[in-house]
């Protein structure tokens, strides 16, 4: 499963320095962090709306939720790339949390 993330990381790294007129990812990087964050927010909203539709919907609505979630994940990966971070750090954090109660993990983050 993480193979697709590895392949995507390579593409994101390559396109970060590409000509903005030739690559959507390069164009996002060229426009800067605020534009990337705008896209993440837009995709998050679309994902939430699709989830509401999927709850009582059929296969088409469930597939739309999958597509919107893919868009959200993709733009989140672009955000991480722009900040010099990789998906591996997120996976490591999820791994660190595995087996820990969500309540306990959240309480440990409180100041």
PDB file of C-alpha atoms in Angstrom:
ATOM      1  CA  UNK A   1       0.000   0.000   0.000  1.00  0.00           C
ATOM      2  CA  UNK A   2       2.677   2.524   0.887  1.00  0.00           C
ATOM      3  CA  UNK A   3       4.298   1.819  -2.505  1.00  0.00           C
ATOM      4  CA  UNK A   4       1.907   4.300  -4.091  1.00  0.00           C
ATOM      5  CA  UNK A   5       2.934   6.860  -1.485  1.00  0.00           C
ATOM      6  CA  UNK A   6       6.605   6.259  -2.294  1.00  0.00           C
ATOM      7  CA  UNK A   7       5.940   6.648  -6.021  1.00  0.00           C
ATOM      8  CA  UNK A   8       3.902   9.767  -5.400  1.00  0.00           C
ATOM      9  CA  UNK A   9       6.661  11.235  -3.214  1.00  0.00           C
ATOM     10  CA  UNK A  10       9.134  10.868  -6.079  1.00  0.00           C
ATOM     11  CA  UNK A  11       6.757  12.651  -8.455  1.00  0.00           C
ATOM     12  CA  UNK A  12       6.036  15.408  -5.941  1.00  0.00           C
ATOM     13  CA  UNK A  13       9.763  15.938  -5.380  1.00  0.00           C
ATOM     14  CA  UNK A  14      10.401  16.140  -9.132  1.00  0.00           C
ATOM     15  CA  UNK A  15       7.520  18.482  -9.822  1.00  0.00           C
ATOM     16  CA  UNK A  16       8.329  20.814  -6.964  1.00  0.00           C
ATOM     17  CA  UNK A  17      11.103  22.290  -9.099  1.00  0.00           C
ATOM     18  CA  UNK A  18       9.334  21.891 -12.453  1.00  0.00           C
ATOM     19  CA  UNK A  19       8.047  24.656 -14.682  1.00  0.00           C
ATOM     20  CA  UNK A  20       4.717  25.895 -13.274  1.00  0.00           C
ATOM     21  CA  UNK A  21       3.244  26.006 -16.781  1.00  0.00           C
ATOM     22  CA  UNK A  22       3.960  22.286 -17.225  1.00  0.00           C
ATOM     23  CA  UNK A  23       2.793  20.886 -13.879  1.00  0.00           C
ATOM     24  CA  UNK A  24      -0.169  21.429 -11.574  1.00  0.00           C
ATOM     25  CA  UNK A  25       1.998  20.581  -8.548  1.00  0.00           C
ATOM     26  CA  UNK A  26       4.713  22.991  -9.681  1.00  0.00           C
ATOM     27  CA  UNK A  27       2.064  25.679 -10.159  1.00  0.00           C
ATOM     28  CA  UNK A  28       0.831  25.137  -6.604  1.00  0.00           C
ATOM     29  CA  UNK A  29       4.382  25.380  -5.236  1.00  0.00           C
ATOM     30  CA  UNK A  30       4.989  28.504  -7.308  1.00  0.00           C
ATOM     31  CA  UNK A  31       1.827  30.150  -5.904  1.00  0.00           C
ATOM     32  CA  UNK A  32       3.026  29.407  -2.380  1.00  0.00           C
ATOM     33  CA  UNK A  33       1.846  27.919   0.863  1.00  0.00           C
ATOM     34  CA  UNK A  34      -1.337  29.989   1.143  1.00  0.00           C
ATOM     35  CA  UNK A  35      -2.610  28.650  -2.207  1.00  0.00           C
ATOM     36  CA  UNK A  36      -1.748  25.100  -1.184  1.00  0.00           C
ATOM     37  CA  UNK A  37      -3.549  25.569   2.144  1.00  0.00           C
ATOM     38  CA  UNK A  38      -6.552  26.971   0.296  1.00  0.00           C
ATOM     39  CA  UNK A  39      -6.658  23.784  -1.784  1.00  0.00           C
ATOM     40  CA  UNK A  40      -6.353  21.578   1.315  1.00  0.00           C
ATOM     41  CA  UNK A  41      -9.234  23.470   2.921  1.00  0.00           C
ATOM     42  CA  UNK A  42     -11.339  23.246  -0.242  1.00  0.00           C
ATOM     43  CA  UNK A  43     -10.737  19.509  -0.518  1.00  0.00           C
ATOM     44  CA  UNK A  44     -11.478  18.999   3.184  1.00  0.00           C
ATOM     45  CA  UNK A  45     -14.827  20.742   2.759  1.00  0.00           C
ATOM     46  CA  UNK A  46     -15.647  18.693  -0.337  1.00  0.00           C
ATOM     47  CA  UNK A  47     -14.729  15.514   1.550  1.00  0.00           C
ATOM     48  CA  UNK A  48     -17.029  16.433   4.426  1.00  0.00           C
ATOM     49  CA  UNK A  49     -19.917  17.119   2.068  1.00  0.00           C
ATOM     50  CA  UNK A  50     -19.296  13.862   0.204  1.00  0.00           C
ATOM     51  CA  UNK A  51     -19.265  11.957   3.512  1.00  0.00           C
ATOM     52  CA  UNK A  52     -22.669  13.395   4.383  1.00  0.00           C
ATOM     53  CA  UNK A  53     -23.998  12.276   0.991  1.00  0.00           C
ATOM     54  CA  UNK A  54     -22.387   8.845   1.329  1.00  0.00           C
ATOM     55  CA  UNK A  55     -24.013   8.154   4.687  1.00  0.00           C
ATOM     56  CA  UNK A  56     -27.436   7.672   3.151  1.00  0.00           C
ATOM     57  CA  UNK A  57     -26.397   7.231  -0.446  1.00  0.00           C
ATOM     58  CA  UNK A  58     -25.485   4.417  -2.721  1.00  0.00           C
ATOM     59  CA  UNK A  59     -22.404   3.270  -4.577  1.00  0.00           C
ATOM     60  CA  UNK A  60     -22.058   6.506  -6.549  1.00  0.00           C
ATOM     61  CA  UNK A  61     -21.996   8.611  -3.391  1.00  0.00           C
ATOM     62  CA  UNK A  62     -19.542   6.264  -1.718  1.00  0.00           C
ATOM     63  CA  UNK A  63     -17.263   6.408  -4.762  1.00  0.00           C
ATOM     64  CA  UNK A  64     -17.505  10.213  -4.733  1.00  0.00           C
ATOM     65  CA  UNK A  65     -16.323  10.148  -1.111  1.00  0.00           C
ATOM     66  CA  UNK A  66     -13.345   7.996  -2.102  1.00  0.00           C
ATOM     67  CA  UNK A  67     -12.465  10.441  -4.901  1.00  0.00           C
ATOM     68  CA  UNK A  68     -12.736  13.474  -2.623  1.00  0.00           C
ATOM     69  CA  UNK A  69     -10.645  11.775   0.062  1.00  0.00           C
ATOM     70  CA  UNK A  70      -7.982  11.036  -2.563  1.00  0.00           C
ATOM     71  CA  UNK A  71      -7.987  14.730  -3.508  1.00  0.00           C
ATOM     72  CA  UNK A  72      -7.629  15.701   0.164  1.00  0.00           C
ATOM     73  CA  UNK A  73      -4.769  13.277   0.733  1.00  0.00           C
ATOM     74  CA  UNK A  74      -3.031  14.404  -2.466  1.00  0.00           C
ATOM     75  CA  UNK A  75      -3.187  18.079  -1.570  1.00  0.00           C
ATOM     76  CA  UNK A  76      -2.062  17.271   1.984  1.00  0.00           C
ATOM     77  CA  UNK A  77       0.975  15.545   0.489  1.00  0.00           C
ATOM     78  CA  UNK A  78       1.676  18.617  -1.646  1.00  0.00           C
ATOM     79  CA  UNK A  79       1.482  20.726   1.529  1.00  0.00           C
ATOM     80  CA  UNK A  80       3.964  18.475   3.318  1.00  0.00           C
ATOM     81  CA  UNK A  81       6.276  18.530   0.297  1.00  0.00           C
ATOM     82  CA  UNK A  82       6.152  22.321   0.161  1.00  0.00           C
ATOM     83  CA  UNK A  83       7.269  22.416   3.797  1.00  0.00           C
ATOM     84  CA  UNK A  84      10.088  19.936   3.182  1.00  0.00           C
ATOM     85  CA  UNK A  85       8.312  17.071   4.952  1.00  0.00           C
ATOM     86  CA  UNK A  86       7.493  13.585   3.702  1.00  0.00           C
ATOM     87  CA  UNK A  87       4.572  11.254   4.199  1.00  0.00           C
ATOM     88  CA  UNK A  88       6.870   8.889   6.099  1.00  0.00           C
ATOM     89  CA  UNK A  89       6.858  11.249   9.067  1.00  0.00           C
ATOM     90  CA  UNK A  90       3.052  11.067   9.191  1.00  0.00           C
ATOM     91  CA  UNK A  91       3.123   7.285   8.914  1.00  0.00           C
ATOM     92  CA  UNK A  92       5.711   7.156  11.704  1.00  0.00           C
ATOM     93  CA  UNK A  93       3.457   9.279  13.903  1.00  0.00           C
ATOM     94  CA  UNK A  94       0.487   7.007  13.198  1.00  0.00           C
ATOM     95  CA  UNK A  95       2.678   4.033  14.031  1.00  0.00           C
ATOM     96  CA  UNK A  96       3.733   5.641  17.290  1.00  0.00           C
ATOM     97  CA  UNK A  97       0.097   6.077  18.229  1.00  0.00           C
ATOM     98  CA  UNK A  98      -0.887   2.525  17.316  1.00  0.00           C
ATOM     99  CA  UNK A  99      -2.018   0.599  20.368  1.00  0.00           C
ATOM    100  CA  UNK A 100      -2.394   3.738  22.469  1.00  0.00           C
ATOM    101  CA  UNK A 101      -5.868   4.780  23.546  1.00  0.00           C
ATOM    102  CA  UNK A 102      -6.999   7.841  21.627  1.00  0.00           C
ATOM    103  CA  UNK A 103      -8.055   9.417  24.898  1.00  0.00           C
ATOM    104  CA  UNK A 104      -4.638   8.746  26.456  1.00  0.00           C
ATOM    105  CA  UNK A 105      -2.771  10.011  23.391  1.00  0.00           C
ATOM    106  CA  UNK A 106      -4.796  13.234  23.285  1.00  0.00           C
ATOM    107  CA  UNK A 107      -4.331  13.803  27.038  1.00  0.00           C
ATOM    108  CA  UNK A 108      -0.567  13.402  26.626  1.00  0.00           C
ATOM    109  CA  UNK A 109      -0.572  16.321  24.146  1.00  0.00           C
ATOM    110  CA  UNK A 110      -2.258  18.709  26.588  1.00  0.00           C
ATOM    111  CA  UNK A 111       0.077  21.341  28.089  1.00  0.00           C
TER     112      UNK A 111
END
